[in-house]
Amino acid sequence: MSGKDYVEKDYYKVLGVPKDASATEIKKTYRKLAREFHPDANTGDAKAEERFKDISEAYDVLSDEKRRKEYDEARSLFANGGFRTGGPGTGSYSFDFGDLFSGGQGGGGGGLGDVFGGLFNRGGPRQAQPRRGADVETEVTLSFEEAVDGATVPLRMTSQAPCRLCNGTGAKSGTTPRVCPTCVGAGTVSRGQGAFALSEPCKDCRGRGMIVDDPCPDCHGSGRASSARTMQVRIPAGVQADQRIRLKGKGAQGERGGQPGDLYVTVHVDPHPVFGRKGDNLTVTVPVTFPEATLGATIEVPTLNGPAVKLKLPPGSANGLTMRARGKGATRKDGTRGDLLVTVEVVVPQHVTGDALNALEQYREATASDDPRAALFRAAKGA
Ligand SMILES: [Zn+2]
Ligand SMILES: [Zn+2]
């Protein structure tokens, strides 16, 4: 049973009862007609069979108080002739109901499909398609540590939902919106002709296809309400700065049993004063002295979330040498961890005095014969 059936078929006429017929009257008439046109009593009579089907269909709707009410509402909603684009009296329905009922008014759902979905699509064999909820985009800023280890963060999201008071019709309770006579419900009007025709939103109904005479006091006729919800969202460990992650099924609710949409979160990460990030590895630069680099040393290196680790700096370590502290990096998807890449930086003292100065001057004399630039000059001459 589709909306189109409801609009096109006159079930009262099929049963031959007045619109205000009582339930008893409808039942009595149906029984009489059913007996008359029952296939058993009319073997091989295709016309009788067809008539019997129509009678049954009409009775199915009119005998059910709820469905009868919906049917009556639907009929009165479309009874003003707005859909008869073929001109008065032709009875041709060239209007595309598909457009109207698919709620094709763009993302986020809503649209007329919502308004009429509930009205038309109960209990019939042709159910409306379930609609997947909209995808939702949001952003979150994590601390460096949270990005490395994963974090559960509250995300506040506002979304547009149908107004609860009027169920999204925009009409004051007890009233119904009427089809916009300008665009006959399409929401768009064409300007110009032929190849140059432009389709633009209808000004009279602002693209909604319906006109609300008595607006709902809550949404002022828009039919939309802003709803905010706060959700605890788990951001997985190891998320990269400015990465867009997809949380399946955490977007807007689906309609008529449809799947929920997805939530896309763009993650910003605050920089850390000490640690950097290279994929699964963390980076840190550690100052070492000239004697440490020259003679070798065991140095202590801080880690992001745990105790310091000791690393052996080999004798003769060059400035910029990078060492690896295994398993002290960022957590990977599988729970294992990357490494901490430790880069040594030989610090040059700004002021040297006393014993240290004496020692350094002695060192200079002791190494006077070593010219650190000899190789450079040989190479420069192309030797
Ligand atoms: Zn319009
Ligand atoms: Zn409302």
PDB file of N, CA and C and ligand atoms in Angstrom, residues 180-189 202-211, ligand 1:
ATOM      1  N   CYS A 180       1.989  23.226  -1.801  1.00  0.00           N
ATOM      2  CA  CYS A 180       2.236  24.553  -2.357  1.00  0.00           C
ATOM      3  C   CYS A 180       1.674  24.636  -3.768  1.00  0.00           C
ATOM      4  N   PRO A 181       0.749  25.576  -4.023  1.00  0.00           N
ATOM      5  CA  PRO A 181       0.134  25.639  -5.359  1.00  0.00           C
ATOM      6  C   PRO A 181       1.116  26.105  -6.436  1.00  0.00           C
ATOM      7  N   THR A 182       2.148  26.828  -6.060  1.00  0.00           N
ATOM      8  CA  THR A 182       3.086  27.364  -7.047  1.00  0.00           C
ATOM      9  C   THR A 182       3.929  26.263  -7.679  1.00  0.00           C
ATOM     10  N   CYS A 183       4.446  25.390  -6.837  1.00  0.00           N
ATOM     11  CA  CYS A 183       5.341  24.349  -7.362  1.00  0.00           C
ATOM     12  C   CYS A 183       4.681  22.984  -7.318  1.00  0.00           C
ATOM     13  N   VAL A 184       3.415  22.930  -6.993  1.00  0.00           N
ATOM     14  CA  VAL A 184       2.662  21.683  -6.796  1.00  0.00           C
ATOM     15  C   VAL A 184       3.455  20.621  -6.038  1.00  0.00           C
ATOM     16  N   GLY A 185       4.090  21.051  -4.998  1.00  0.00           N
ATOM     17  CA  GLY A 185       4.732  20.110  -4.095  1.00  0.00           C
ATOM     18  C   GLY A 185       6.167  19.762  -4.436  1.00  0.00           C
ATOM     19  N   ALA A 186       6.627  20.207  -5.608  1.00  0.00           N
ATOM     20  CA  ALA A 186       7.977  19.816  -6.025  1.00  0.00           C
ATOM     21  C   ALA A 186       9.063  20.533  -5.223  1.00  0.00           C
ATOM     22  N   GLY A 187       8.772  21.727  -4.761  1.00  0.00           N
ATOM     23  CA  GLY A 187       9.783  22.500  -4.038  1.00  0.00           C
ATOM     24  C   GLY A 187      10.676  23.302  -4.960  1.00  0.00           C
ATOM     25  N   THR A 188      10.609  22.989  -6.260  1.00  0.00           N
ATOM     26  CA  THR A 188      11.405  23.747  -7.229  1.00  0.00           C
ATOM     27  C   THR A 188      10.500  24.232  -8.356  1.00  0.00           C
ATOM     28  N   VAL A 189      10.895  25.316  -8.954  1.00  0.00           N
ATOM     29  CA  VAL A 189      10.174  25.802 -10.128  1.00  0.00           C
ATOM     30  C   VAL A 189      11.180  26.011 -11.255  1.00  0.00           C
ATOM     31  N   CYS A 202      11.470  26.927  -4.965  1.00  0.00           N
ATOM     32  CA  CYS A 202      10.226  27.687  -5.013  1.00  0.00           C
ATOM     33  C   CYS A 202      10.234  28.742  -3.907  1.00  0.00           C
ATOM     34  N   LYS A 203       9.920  29.987  -4.292  1.00  0.00           N
ATOM     35  CA  LYS A 203       9.976  31.070  -3.311  1.00  0.00           C
ATOM     36  C   LYS A 203       8.797  31.034  -2.344  1.00  0.00           C
ATOM     37  N   ASP A 204       7.648  30.559  -2.852  1.00  0.00           N
ATOM     38  CA  ASP A 204       6.454  30.595  -2.013  1.00  0.00           C
ATOM     39  C   ASP A 204       6.530  29.631  -0.834  1.00  0.00           C
ATOM     40  N   CYS A 205       7.191  28.494  -1.043  1.00  0.00           N
ATOM     41  CA  CYS A 205       7.269  27.510   0.050  1.00  0.00           C
ATOM     42  C   CYS A 205       8.703  27.325   0.515  1.00  0.00           C
ATOM     43  N   ARG A 206       9.587  28.134  -0.005  1.00  0.00           N
ATOM     44  CA  ARG A 206      11.019  28.043   0.293  1.00  0.00           C
ATOM     45  C   ARG A 206      11.569  26.630   0.109  1.00  0.00           C
ATOM     46  N   GLY A 207      11.119  26.009  -0.970  1.00  0.00           N
ATOM     47  CA  GLY A 207      11.691  24.717  -1.349  1.00  0.00           C
ATOM     48  C   GLY A 207      11.113  23.519  -0.626  1.00  0.00           C
ATOM     49  N   ARG A 208      10.137  23.763   0.254  1.00  0.00           N
ATOM     50  CA  ARG A 208       9.630  22.631   1.030  1.00  0.00           C
ATOM     51  C   ARG A 208       8.499  21.889   0.330  1.00  0.00           C
ATOM     52  N   GLY A 209       7.873  22.536  -0.630  1.00  0.00           N
ATOM     53  CA  GLY A 209       6.794  21.875  -1.356  1.00  0.00           C
ATOM     54  C   GLY A 209       5.452  21.966  -0.640  1.00  0.00           C
ATOM     55  N   MET A 210       5.511  22.389   0.625  1.00  0.00           N
ATOM     56  CA  MET A 210       4.292  22.473   1.415  1.00  0.00           C
ATOM     57  C   MET A 210       4.197  23.871   2.011  1.00  0.00           C
ATOM     58  N   ILE A 211       2.977  24.291   2.240  1.00  0.00           N
ATOM     59  CA  ILE A 211       2.787  25.586   2.885  1.00  0.00           C
ATOM     60  C   ILE A 211       2.081  25.379   4.215  1.00  0.00           C
TER      61      ILE A 211
HETATM   62 ZN    ZN B   1       6.379  25.898  -3.653  1.00  0.00          ZN
END
